[in-house]
Amino acid sequence: MQTVSIDVGDDGTLSAVLRGELDFTQAARIVAAMEAAIDDCRPDSVRVDLAEVTFLDSSGIGALVRAMKAADQVNASFVVERPTLVVFDQLNTAGLVDVFGLRRA
Amino acid sequence: MIPETDSGYLQRLAELEARVDQARLSPEILSERAAGLLAGRIGCRIDEAHAHLRLLAGQQNTSVASVAATVIGALEIRRSTSLRQVRHSVEEALRATDQEPDQPVRVSAPDASYSWLDVVQQMLNALPGKHIVVVPVRGDDGRITDYECVAVSPGMRDLSGRTGPQLIGMAISTAYPDIVGGPVWRAWADSLTDGHPRSVEPFTYVHIDNGDASEHLLTVRVRPVGPGLLNSWVMHDEQTRLAERIDQTERLGNLGYGEWDLITDTTVWSDGLYRIYERDPADGPLPRAESEALGLPEDEPLRRQAAEEFGRGETIDLTTRALINGKVKHLRAVIDTVRDAEGRPRKVYGIIQDVTARETSRRKLAEVERQLHEHQQDLAAEHRLAAQLQHIVLPIPETPVDLPGLRAAVRYLPAEQASRIGGDWFHAALAGDGSVVLAVGDVAGHGVQAAATMAQLRHTMAALTMTTTSQPAELLAHLNRLLLALGVSTAPATAVIVRWEPATHACTWSQAGHPPPLHARAGVAVELPRPAGPLLGGLAHAEYGTNSLDLAAGDILLLYTDGLVEHRERTLSEGTAPVADLMSRVTAERRDYPLDVLLAGLQRANPDDDTCLLAVRRTDCGNGHD
């Protein structure tokens, strides 16, 4: 199964689905895929689905931050959706719950 | 017969002779051997075999030695005669002698029909190819009415699928009705009349099998043998199929076949050899001197060794390189020689295989292995560099450090995997304003890049506390701007900073995306409630809140990076629990529990991540004792 799959809708929304363990070994690949897709498609908004992400370490958080910066560069909004409890915990610790558009559970 | 007067051949021979070291057999020894083989194979007496050899030599207008060499060549191939067969043959021969002491088997006696047929069949058994021996069937008036099959090659299978046992005894008019009255039929009659062999050039034979007719192109050679006729059949469509099979084999195996006849000085190349040498068959084989010139000079020692082997009469098997149309090809050559009775080479033939692809993949594999090795060395070098960098930037004090009103101990647990040396750092020092600033931080990622970012954060932090501010929230805002300024591709970082005022005992702290410190007092350890603060290097206008903390004498505060508590299968609070338990226990036990022992008791939760621990205790007096 791919760690990342990216779709671009007609409404200018780039939807990325991430899966598995987002750690040091996966971070660079995800960043590359997200940055390339955002640069190519210049979407209006970027949504990242984390429902199937089971673990996130500091590299994984770094990857999400870099994706957010890439979205900022093209003036696209950036939201993260459906994190598991563990992943929400991580994002909360990183202080990213608000900037990623996540409501506190 | 070798045309000894052909100076061209002699010259070619002389060229090779220097390298030839073949035992030369005398004609006498040759004919003895041949007669022995022949007698053993067909069960006649040695002197009869000698007589037969002489007869053959007379018929073929050649020397006895030459016939002997041919016989040896034909019979010695079949070496696998079992002992049982030998015994059987010996018994047969002995019995024949016992029964007919005065009438020994006469090899060429046409009237001894049983012996004649027996011998003919035995000869056919030993000969390659497809042969049928027929004898005429005569009517009352002596005229030939039909022919009968009397001996058939063992490998023979006719168009109807019949083999020897079925064909022997059959009338030709029954077995092959289309032959009757045709060119072969006429050739048979003519050969019987004048005793000369004939060849019936390719003719069309119509074969009818279960009502289905099929046409076949055949060539038949007819030779009178005793009272009968030996017919050698060549089916041309079979020859075509064989040629196709050879061609396919050559293509599949990148093979080619070449032949050099020293007597006629002609060279023959197969289609495959033209392909290997990328040469148009219309241009004919490449002259030998030219093809030898294609060899790379570096392979000269190999070729010299091969020439020596050739001289010893051995089959050569060597792989050398040739420059063909600007490309280096690796060619494997298996070269053998046909020699005459005196052992002189008459024909040299070679099977050439283009093994470039194999050689190339072997080289590529070696190259990949080399790169892999280099890559591994690079990784090891990077790890060493990262570790050195960390050691330079972040020397870990081996014993607890005393600061005004505080004692601090540091422990760094590197990641288990060498390549995962990360960007964890700590700070524990007096600030320019007399306060004590404590911090731990973590740069996302691993390796030299993370270590470099860590170095910048740590040095900036140390400089800021001396010159600009000791306030945790302000320090974090500066560090955030620093990381943003380093560029989009810089990995984000997290940090927690604690400020301790020795004079007022005021303690404040801020964090940037970092787990909160654990605070333990008299057996109770809790996670401090966090002020707001996103990680460093993520947001342009990040704001960092500040909380204050009541740090009493004997309290222990633990700052840590997430490798300590972060685990793939547990939530953060689950990861924190064992750490908090240990801190509760040691503070319940005694007020001066050694900090380094406490840190030694903490195990990191995530072996993939490095971990930095900073434990501080408020000492009762300025220079504090544990």
XYZ file of C-alpha atoms in Angstrom:
731
model
C 0.000 0.000 0.000
C 1.288 3.442 -0.828
C 2.141 5.735 2.050
C 0.693 8.692 0.228
C -1.919 9.095 -2.477
C -2.900 12.458 -3.862
C -6.014 13.526 -5.788
C -6.899 16.890 -7.218
C -10.620 17.692 -7.517
C -12.344 20.010 -9.991
C -13.055 22.441 -7.159
C -9.331 23.196 -6.771
C -8.938 21.047 -3.679
C -5.904 18.845 -3.379
C -6.706 15.854 -1.199
C -3.892 13.765 0.196
C -4.378 10.518 2.051
C -1.462 9.422 4.216
C -1.152 5.931 5.625
C 0.879 3.862 8.028
C 3.676 5.099 10.219
C 4.798 8.594 9.338
C 8.347 8.497 10.586
C 11.891 9.294 9.563
C 11.883 6.629 6.866
C 8.746 7.988 5.154
C 9.023 11.740 5.769
C 11.272 12.670 2.836
C 9.102 10.760 0.349
C 5.906 12.366 1.620
C 7.411 15.850 1.567
C 8.639 15.354 -2.002
C 5.265 14.057 -3.201
C 3.270 16.788 -1.465
C 5.543 19.644 -2.544
C 5.577 18.453 -6.141
C 1.785 18.053 -6.246
C 1.156 21.455 -4.683
C 3.648 23.182 -7.003
C 2.142 21.492 -10.053
C -1.561 21.923 -9.271
C -1.527 25.233 -7.402
C -4.691 24.259 -5.520
C -6.942 26.629 -3.588
C -6.970 24.342 -0.613
C -5.072 21.335 0.647
C -6.658 18.674 2.850
C -4.600 15.930 4.438
C -6.420 12.840 5.685
C -4.606 11.142 8.577
C -7.271 8.534 9.450
C -4.956 5.685 8.440
C -1.819 7.116 10.024
C -0.960 5.029 13.055
C 2.117 6.851 14.256
C 3.744 10.211 13.786
C 7.216 11.122 15.000
C 8.974 14.477 14.849
C 10.019 13.804 11.236
C 6.394 13.080 10.347
C 5.291 16.294 12.003
C 8.080 18.068 10.110
C 6.701 16.627 6.866
C 3.233 18.024 7.613
C 4.728 21.429 8.458
C 6.633 21.471 5.175
C 3.472 20.567 3.297
C 1.730 23.432 5.069
C 4.547 25.820 4.070
C 4.262 24.646 0.456
C 0.527 25.376 0.580
C 1.261 28.835 2.051
C 3.592 29.545 -0.854
C 0.729 29.145 -3.345
C -1.788 30.843 -1.003
C -3.735 27.655 -0.466
C -5.489 26.873 2.789
C -4.193 23.837 4.670
C -6.173 21.507 6.886
C -5.468 18.166 8.468
C -8.371 15.804 8.993
C -9.377 12.765 11.013
C -6.258 12.116 13.100
C -6.404 9.140 15.466
C -6.179 9.853 19.169
C -2.445 9.142 19.276
C -1.767 11.325 16.279
C -3.988 14.085 17.640
C -1.931 13.882 20.843
C 1.253 14.388 18.835
C -0.162 17.333 16.903
C -1.444 18.810 20.133
C 2.006 18.537 21.713
C 3.526 20.167 18.654
C 1.064 23.054 19.057
C -0.345 22.508 15.609
C -3.971 21.634 16.402
C -5.191 25.144 15.665
C -3.051 25.905 12.629
C -3.974 22.548 11.112
C -7.650 23.444 11.512
C -8.383 20.635 13.984
C -11.026 21.154 16.653
C -10.040 19.938 20.057
C -11.724 16.606 20.700
C 43.758 -38.432 -50.089
C 45.890 -35.535 -49.059
C 47.269 -33.625 -52.017
C 50.801 -33.348 -50.671
C 51.807 -31.256 -53.638
C 49.393 -28.511 -52.728
C 51.930 -25.955 -51.546
C 49.219 -23.759 -50.035
C 48.126 -26.513 -47.728
C 51.695 -27.418 -46.853
C 52.380 -23.859 -45.975
C 49.262 -23.646 -43.811
C 50.230 -26.900 -42.264
C 53.738 -25.690 -41.596
C 52.261 -22.675 -39.837
C 50.423 -24.949 -37.482
C 52.983 -27.718 -37.267
C 55.258 -25.725 -35.020
C 52.491 -25.790 -32.441
C 51.418 -29.337 -33.039
C 52.659 -32.010 -30.712
C 50.472 -34.881 -31.709
C 51.585 -38.426 -31.340
C 51.880 -39.792 -34.832
C 50.729 -43.355 -35.432
C 52.425 -45.428 -38.036
C 50.226 -46.929 -40.798
C 50.964 -50.412 -39.450
C 49.737 -49.592 -35.994
C 46.702 -47.841 -37.437
C 45.623 -50.799 -39.542
C 46.233 -53.198 -36.642
C 43.974 -51.097 -34.469
C 41.346 -50.753 -37.167
C 41.340 -54.465 -37.885
C 41.059 -55.226 -34.186
C 38.136 -52.824 -33.789
C 36.422 -54.143 -36.899
C 36.851 -57.780 -35.892
C 35.564 -57.035 -32.422
C 32.597 -55.105 -33.699
C 31.372 -57.454 -36.403
C 32.644 -60.702 -34.976
C 35.007 -61.815 -37.727
C 38.622 -62.891 -37.499
C 41.495 -60.392 -37.414
C 42.981 -61.645 -40.702
C 39.570 -61.337 -42.355
C 39.286 -57.796 -41.062
C 42.733 -57.037 -42.500
C 41.634 -58.514 -45.812
C 38.499 -56.388 -45.743
C 40.497 -53.230 -45.049
C 42.750 -53.991 -47.990
C 39.685 -54.643 -50.141
C 38.120 -51.348 -49.129
C 41.368 -49.516 -49.799
C 41.425 -51.057 -53.262
C 37.820 -50.112 -53.950
C 38.285 -46.567 -52.719
C 41.628 -46.196 -54.420
C 43.286 -45.107 -51.203
C 45.817 -46.388 -48.688
C 45.063 -49.007 -46.070
C 46.120 -46.522 -43.391
C 43.560 -44.023 -44.616
C 40.779 -46.623 -44.536
C 41.991 -47.705 -41.125
C 41.813 -44.127 -39.834
C 38.265 -43.798 -41.142
C 37.241 -47.071 -39.516
C 38.816 -46.042 -36.219
C 37.057 -42.713 -36.457
C 33.694 -44.378 -37.071
C 34.003 -47.173 -34.547
C 35.859 -45.511 -31.706
C 33.023 -43.076 -31.118
C 30.945 -45.930 -29.784
C 32.977 -46.695 -26.741
C 30.200 -47.648 -24.421
C 30.120 -51.313 -25.355
C 29.168 -53.127 -22.194
C 31.077 -56.093 -20.928
C 28.013 -58.233 -21.483
C 27.954 -57.264 -25.142
C 31.638 -58.046 -25.476
C 31.173 -61.445 -23.864
C 28.172 -62.074 -26.091
C 30.144 -61.171 -29.191
C 33.037 -63.374 -28.137
C 30.698 -66.318 -27.516
C 29.010 -65.763 -30.849
C 32.353 -65.687 -32.594
C 33.534 -68.842 -30.799
C 30.299 -70.680 -31.559
C 30.499 -69.721 -35.234
C 34.042 -71.104 -35.327
C 32.978 -74.330 -33.625
C 30.064 -74.939 -35.908
C 31.647 -73.999 -39.180
C 35.352 -74.459 -38.792
C 35.868 -74.672 -42.535
C 33.495 -71.919 -43.512
C 34.439 -68.774 -41.640
C 32.299 -65.685 -42.048
C 33.375 -64.007 -45.236
C 32.774 -60.346 -45.074
C 32.233 -59.694 -48.736
C 30.868 -63.048 -49.771
C 27.649 -62.349 -51.668
C 26.475 -65.928 -51.575
C 26.524 -66.308 -47.797
C 23.215 -64.493 -47.580
C 22.649 -64.953 -43.845
C 26.090 -63.699 -42.922
C 25.942 -60.992 -45.504
C 22.675 -59.577 -44.209
C 23.866 -59.903 -40.640
C 27.005 -57.937 -41.402
C 25.115 -55.335 -43.423
C 22.687 -54.759 -40.585
C 25.576 -54.489 -38.137
C 27.253 -51.957 -40.411
C 24.046 -49.931 -40.641
C 23.803 -50.026 -36.869
C 27.203 -48.364 -36.683
C 26.709 -45.824 -39.473
C 25.134 -42.438 -38.985
C 22.310 -41.407 -41.310
C 19.312 -43.212 -42.749
C 19.895 -46.155 -45.009
C 17.834 -48.965 -46.431
C 19.261 -52.015 -48.151
C 17.023 -53.634 -50.755
C 17.474 -56.786 -52.810
C 15.776 -57.430 -56.136
C 12.883 -59.864 -56.318
C 12.963 -61.724 -59.617
C 10.231 -63.462 -61.481
C 10.490 -66.924 -63.023
C 12.049 -65.439 -66.121
C 14.811 -63.789 -64.042
C 13.434 -60.292 -64.559
C 13.162 -57.921 -61.618
C 9.538 -57.615 -60.511
C 9.968 -55.912 -57.160
C 12.474 -55.134 -54.403
C 12.489 -56.215 -50.795
C 13.768 -54.378 -47.727
C 16.412 -56.497 -46.043
C 18.272 -54.105 -43.719
C 17.331 -50.732 -42.230
C 19.234 -48.171 -40.140
C 18.145 -48.283 -36.483
C 17.301 -44.570 -36.438
C 15.215 -44.827 -39.575
C 11.540 -43.946 -39.290
C 9.747 -43.546 -42.587
C 6.926 -41.156 -43.443
C 4.356 -43.673 -42.204
C 6.254 -43.988 -38.946
C 7.548 -47.475 -39.718
C 10.906 -48.615 -38.366
C 13.299 -51.448 -39.231
C 11.437 -54.405 -37.740
C 8.269 -53.463 -39.674
C 10.042 -52.634 -42.930
C 12.350 -55.635 -43.182
C 10.753 -58.220 -45.388
C 8.338 -55.757 -46.960
C 8.043 -55.415 -50.707
C 8.856 -51.936 -51.985
C 5.682 -51.970 -54.110
C 3.762 -52.337 -50.840
C 5.842 -50.060 -48.645
C 6.493 -47.248 -51.150
C 4.170 -47.640 -54.167
C 5.211 -44.261 -55.572
C 8.779 -45.545 -56.065
C 7.703 -48.193 -58.545
C 8.714 -47.188 -62.073
C 10.114 -43.879 -60.863
C 13.688 -42.485 -61.012
C 14.848 -44.505 -57.999
C 13.409 -47.649 -59.474
C 15.347 -47.026 -62.683
C 18.542 -46.182 -60.784
C 18.307 -49.478 -58.919
C 18.056 -51.453 -62.139
C 20.944 -49.521 -63.702
C 23.203 -49.976 -60.655
C 22.490 -53.673 -60.532
C 23.379 -53.902 -64.207
C 26.621 -51.947 -64.269
C 27.662 -52.145 -60.591
C 28.178 -48.331 -60.302
C 26.740 -46.145 -57.578
C 24.131 -43.581 -58.521
C 22.629 -40.523 -57.049
C 19.030 -39.646 -57.667
C 18.870 -35.889 -57.460
C 16.077 -34.252 -55.508
C 12.844 -35.745 -56.712
C 9.328 -35.414 -55.480
C 7.970 -38.370 -53.659
C 4.231 -38.544 -53.014
C 3.445 -40.163 -49.749
C -0.102 -41.410 -49.146
C -1.098 -42.055 -45.602
C -4.712 -42.857 -44.734
C -5.840 -41.197 -47.932
C -3.889 -38.014 -47.262
C -1.247 -37.259 -49.859
C 1.849 -35.250 -49.036
C 4.799 -34.353 -51.238
C 8.377 -34.646 -50.086
C 11.632 -33.698 -51.699
C 14.168 -36.520 -51.470
C 17.674 -37.262 -52.591
C 18.762 -40.911 -52.698
C 22.258 -42.250 -53.116
C 22.319 -45.807 -54.431
C 25.362 -48.041 -53.965
C 25.577 -51.717 -54.920
C 26.308 -53.845 -51.857
C 26.705 -57.546 -52.476
C 23.543 -58.748 -54.184
C 21.595 -55.748 -52.975
C 21.569 -51.963 -53.029
C 22.392 -49.565 -50.191
C 20.158 -46.490 -50.280
C 21.016 -43.369 -48.334
C 18.081 -41.020 -47.979
C 18.160 -37.321 -47.423
C 14.834 -35.644 -46.900
C 15.209 -32.031 -47.869
C 12.393 -30.537 -45.849
C 14.008 -32.223 -42.864
C 17.294 -30.625 -43.803
C 15.525 -27.275 -43.934
C 14.001 -27.867 -40.540
C 17.381 -28.832 -39.161
C 18.894 -25.654 -40.594
C 16.090 -23.658 -39.010
C 16.673 -25.347 -35.688
C 20.382 -24.610 -35.902
C 19.611 -21.010 -36.752
C 17.236 -20.728 -33.799
C 19.771 -22.306 -31.511
C 22.397 -19.868 -32.723
C 20.089 -16.934 -32.134
C 19.001 -18.069 -28.693
C 22.501 -18.804 -27.530
C 24.229 -15.955 -29.410
C 26.177 -18.733 -31.041
C 28.063 -18.951 -34.285
C 29.931 -21.716 -36.047
C 32.986 -21.398 -38.208
C 35.105 -23.864 -40.154
C 38.510 -23.514 -41.765
C 39.586 -26.174 -44.199
C 43.352 -26.113 -44.327
C 43.535 -28.119 -47.528
C 41.298 -25.926 -49.615
C 41.907 -22.857 -47.469
C 38.203 -22.172 -47.408
C 36.428 -20.672 -44.457
C 32.753 -21.232 -43.797
C 30.713 -19.191 -41.389
C 27.263 -19.908 -40.031
C 24.609 -17.175 -40.025
C 25.157 -16.776 -36.292
C 28.835 -16.001 -36.777
C 27.969 -13.277 -39.285
C 25.615 -11.829 -36.704
C 28.276 -11.895 -34.016
C 30.792 -10.174 -36.297
C 28.030 -7.867 -37.620
C 28.986 -8.732 -41.140
C 26.876 -9.127 -44.267
C 26.892 -12.808 -45.315
C 27.150 -11.563 -48.908
C 30.670 -10.313 -48.110
C 31.740 -13.779 -47.024
C 33.704 -14.663 -43.912
C 36.128 -12.132 -42.570
C 39.679 -13.064 -43.601
C 41.398 -14.741 -40.663
C 44.115 -12.137 -40.359
C 41.474 -9.426 -40.115
C 39.379 -11.240 -37.547
C 42.495 -11.894 -35.470
C 43.314 -8.186 -35.653
C 40.004 -7.396 -33.932
C 41.219 -8.982 -30.704
C 42.168 -6.579 -27.945
C 45.957 -6.478 -27.401
C 45.402 -6.984 -23.643
C 44.135 -10.501 -24.348
C 47.320 -11.531 -26.165
C 48.566 -13.755 -23.295
C 45.245 -15.657 -23.396
C 45.544 -16.205 -27.139
C 49.140 -17.356 -26.773
C 48.131 -19.910 -24.162
C 45.337 -21.130 -26.455
C 47.819 -21.596 -29.297
C 49.950 -23.757 -27.021
C 46.951 -25.881 -26.137
C 46.114 -26.217 -29.810
C 49.650 -27.428 -30.394
C 49.131 -30.147 -27.785
C 46.055 -31.260 -29.716
C 43.677 -30.106 -27.035
C 40.291 -28.555 -27.517
C 40.578 -24.858 -26.890
C 38.042 -23.016 -24.772
C 38.821 -19.372 -24.239
C 36.988 -16.095 -23.798
C 38.597 -13.008 -25.262
C 37.472 -9.573 -26.311
C 37.131 -8.284 -29.835
C 36.467 -4.791 -31.095
C 33.569 -5.137 -33.532
C 32.097 -2.002 -35.075
C 33.452 0.089 -32.264
C 31.965 -2.136 -29.559
C 33.935 -4.464 -27.349
C 32.414 -7.926 -27.426
C 33.298 -10.798 -25.165
C 33.557 -13.907 -27.305
C 33.892 -17.415 -26.008
C 35.440 -19.773 -28.521
C 35.531 -23.558 -28.370
C 37.917 -24.675 -31.087
C 38.557 -28.219 -32.206
C 40.444 -29.828 -35.038
C 39.893 -32.662 -37.472
C 43.210 -34.389 -38.048
C 44.288 -36.897 -40.642
C 45.758 -40.328 -40.005
C 49.150 -38.733 -39.319
C 47.579 -36.357 -36.862
C 47.998 -33.349 -39.078
C 45.159 -30.849 -38.787
C 42.950 -30.782 -41.855
C 40.085 -28.766 -40.604
C 39.727 -26.371 -37.728
C 36.256 -25.613 -36.508
C 35.064 -23.380 -33.761
C 31.877 -22.575 -31.936
C 31.806 -18.920 -30.985
C 29.465 -17.530 -28.382
C 28.860 -13.858 -27.762
C 28.936 -13.661 -23.964
C 29.050 -9.866 -23.823
C 25.679 -9.620 -22.061
C 26.828 -12.010 -19.365
C 30.126 -10.197 -18.955
C 28.339 -6.859 -18.919
C 25.875 -7.885 -16.237
C 28.728 -9.330 -14.220
C 30.539 -6.016 -14.470
C 27.384 -4.051 -13.660
C 26.780 -6.231 -10.622
C 30.317 -5.591 -9.454
C 29.758 -1.863 -9.992
C 26.507 -1.921 -8.004
C 28.257 -3.816 -5.239
C 31.003 -1.218 -5.224
C 28.464 1.624 -5.058
C 26.606 -0.135 -2.283
C 29.837 -0.504 -0.378
C 30.597 3.182 -0.942
C 27.092 4.104 0.138
C 27.503 2.083 3.306
C 30.784 3.803 3.932
C 29.100 7.156 3.271
C 26.424 6.309 5.807
C 29.022 5.251 8.325
C 30.979 8.426 7.615
C 27.850 10.539 8.003
C 27.086 8.864 11.267
C 30.616 9.507 12.500
C 30.366 13.120 11.403
C 26.980 13.601 13.049
C 28.244 12.015 16.237
C 31.381 14.187 16.173
C 29.314 17.285 15.488
C 27.042 16.459 18.355
C 29.992 15.821 20.601
C 31.552 19.157 19.689
C 28.337 21.149 19.882
C 26.906 19.304 22.802
C 29.501 17.969 25.224
C 27.530 16.044 27.821
C 28.769 16.669 31.371
C 29.569 13.352 32.960
C 28.760 14.471 36.478
C 25.973 16.723 37.774
C 26.534 20.464 37.315
C 25.942 22.945 40.092
C 24.267 26.231 39.252
C 23.017 28.941 41.641
C 20.270 27.236 43.705
C 20.103 24.248 41.372
C 21.910 21.044 40.617
C 21.526 19.712 37.075
C 22.321 16.341 35.491
C 22.209 15.510 31.791
C 21.930 12.211 29.999
C 21.942 11.666 26.270
C 20.730 8.347 24.815
C 21.702 8.049 21.145
C 19.355 6.253 18.792
C 20.051 2.533 18.566
C 20.491 2.696 14.825
C 23.683 4.444 13.829
C 22.089 6.522 11.060
C 19.491 7.950 13.402
C 21.797 10.268 15.326
C 19.510 13.212 15.687
C 19.165 16.802 16.660
C 18.520 16.663 20.393
C 20.153 19.341 22.492
C 20.157 20.815 25.986
C 21.153 24.049 27.684
C 21.857 24.616 31.387
C 23.773 27.802 32.165
C 23.728 31.189 33.789
C 22.211 33.903 31.635
C 23.626 37.415 31.256
C 21.134 38.775 33.817
C 22.115 36.295 36.566
C 19.186 33.955 36.054
C 19.605 30.276 35.189
C 18.241 29.145 31.825
C 17.498 25.432 31.315
C 16.307 23.968 28.038
C 16.025 20.834 25.940
C 15.149 20.759 22.242
C 14.664 18.375 19.381
C 15.144 18.956 15.663
C 12.951 16.817 13.411
C 14.884 14.277 11.380
C 18.252 12.662 11.761
C 21.780 12.814 10.494
C 24.110 15.658 9.669
C 21.320 18.023 8.568
C 19.505 17.716 11.900
C 22.777 17.973 13.811
C 23.641 21.187 11.938
C 20.251 22.770 12.734
C 20.644 21.659 16.337
C 24.025 23.418 16.508
C 22.538 26.658 15.230
C 19.652 26.550 17.687
C 21.881 25.803 20.627
C 24.489 28.473 19.881
C 21.829 31.059 19.086
C 20.118 30.204 22.349
C 23.369 30.571 24.344
C 24.129 33.890 22.650
C 20.605 35.251 23.184
C 20.659 34.418 26.913
C 23.915 36.319 27.308
C 22.992 39.374 25.248
C 19.280 39.748 24.654
C 16.835 38.021 26.974
C 16.428 35.187 29.440
C 12.616 35.113 29.098
C 11.570 31.658 27.741
C 8.752 32.957 25.502
C 10.989 35.628 23.947
C 13.782 33.138 23.410
C 11.387 30.766 21.615
C 10.079 33.561 19.375
C 13.671 34.372 18.366
C 14.442 30.719 17.668
C 11.257 30.406 15.587
C 12.285 33.360 13.443
C 15.782 31.903 13.081
C 14.447 28.600 11.760
C 11.988 30.301 9.385
C 14.848 32.430 8.061
C 16.898 29.308 7.356
C 14.402 28.419 4.628
C 11.450 26.304 3.686
C 13.372 23.076 3.645
C 14.666 23.405 7.188
C 13.140 20.815 9.458
C 11.038 22.188 12.290
C 12.145 21.832 15.885
C 10.626 21.750 19.330
C 11.969 23.070 22.617
C 11.096 23.713 26.221
C 12.808 26.488 28.195
C 12.754 27.063 31.988
C 14.016 30.256 33.658
C 15.024 30.159 37.305
C 15.643 33.299 39.290
C 17.972 32.346 42.189
C 17.298 35.551 44.086
C 13.481 35.428 44.031
C 13.022 31.658 43.474
C 10.705 32.603 40.633
C 10.427 29.896 38.002
C 8.761 30.425 34.618
C 8.652 28.267 31.506
C 7.510 28.194 27.894
C 7.428 25.527 25.206
C 7.307 25.251 21.443
C 5.516 22.076 20.404
C 7.350 20.183 23.111
C 6.209 17.769 25.828
C 5.851 19.570 29.168
C 8.386 18.964 31.977
C 7.557 16.569 34.803
C 7.565 18.055 38.269
C 8.058 15.769 41.294
C 7.679 16.716 44.906
C 7.696 14.302 47.891
C 6.401 11.274 46.030
C 4.055 13.007 43.600
C 5.088 13.588 39.997
C 2.892 15.482 37.559
C 3.108 16.793 34.047
C 3.058 20.596 34.121
C 0.111 22.258 32.389
C 1.364 23.634 29.127
C 1.235 27.217 27.988
C 0.395 27.701 24.276
C 3.187 27.431 21.721
C 3.545 25.770 18.315
C 6.771 24.151 17.187
C 9.691 26.234 15.915
C 10.072 27.007 12.218
C 6.468 26.261 11.275
C 4.497 29.504 11.599
C 5.581 33.026 10.757
C 3.738 34.678 13.641
C 3.831 32.054 16.317
C 3.179 33.231 19.860
C 4.483 31.511 22.941
C 2.782 31.649 26.324
C 4.480 31.506 29.718
C 3.536 29.581 32.854
C 5.053 29.928 36.263
C 5.950 27.141 38.621
C 6.447 26.859 42.332
C 9.806 25.076 42.638
C 10.403 24.172 46.265
C 13.620 22.914 47.817
C 14.090 19.204 47.010
C 11.700 19.299 44.053
C 12.873 17.610 40.894
C 12.068 18.932 37.443
C 12.659 16.708 34.391
C 12.971 18.169 30.912
C 13.075 15.576 28.143
C 12.758 15.089 24.401
C 10.047 12.909 22.968
C 12.225 9.820 22.417
C 11.718 9.199 26.142
C 7.965 8.833 26.033
C 7.009 8.566 22.377
C 6.138 5.032 21.366
C 4.513 3.559 18.290
C 1.907 1.635 20.257
C 1.251 3.948 23.164
C -0.226 7.370 23.721
C 2.043 10.056 25.125
C 0.464 9.910 28.564
C 0.931 6.151 28.616
C 4.586 6.772 27.776
C 4.948 9.370 30.497
C 3.482 7.188 33.234
C 6.552 5.005 33.989
C 8.783 8.084 34.066
C 6.435 9.837 36.484
C 6.290 6.669 38.616
C 10.071 6.534 38.941
C 10.229 10.229 39.843
C 7.488 9.757 42.453
C 9.358 6.848 43.977
C 12.736 8.546 44.259
C 11.332 11.754 45.680
C 9.287 9.770 48.194
C 12.363 7.817 49.205
C 14.709 10.676 50.008
C 15.207 14.327 49.323
C 18.723 13.919 47.954
C 18.349 11.008 45.569
C 21.306 11.239 43.156
C 20.146 12.768 39.879
C 22.532 10.751 37.708
C 21.193 7.533 39.245
C 17.670 8.693 38.509
C 18.551 9.412 34.891
C 20.342 6.084 34.567
C 17.112 4.403 35.600
C 15.103 5.940 32.788
C 14.713 3.920 29.641
C 13.819 5.461 26.380
C 10.540 4.335 24.859
C 11.460 4.736 21.199
C 14.719 3.039 20.207
C 14.537 4.747 16.781
C 14.902 8.195 18.297
C 17.623 9.761 20.359
C 16.694 11.151 23.723
C 18.019 13.980 25.812
C 17.218 14.219 29.552
C 17.859 17.168 31.832
C 17.004 16.718 35.501
C 17.318 19.571 38.002
C 16.757 19.710 41.725
C 16.362 22.810 43.749
C 19.103 22.737 46.318
C 18.584 24.192 49.768
C 21.499 26.532 49.609
C 23.358 28.330 46.830
C 26.071 25.718 46.266
C 23.738 22.759 46.945
C 24.460 19.198 47.987
C 22.759 16.019 47.016
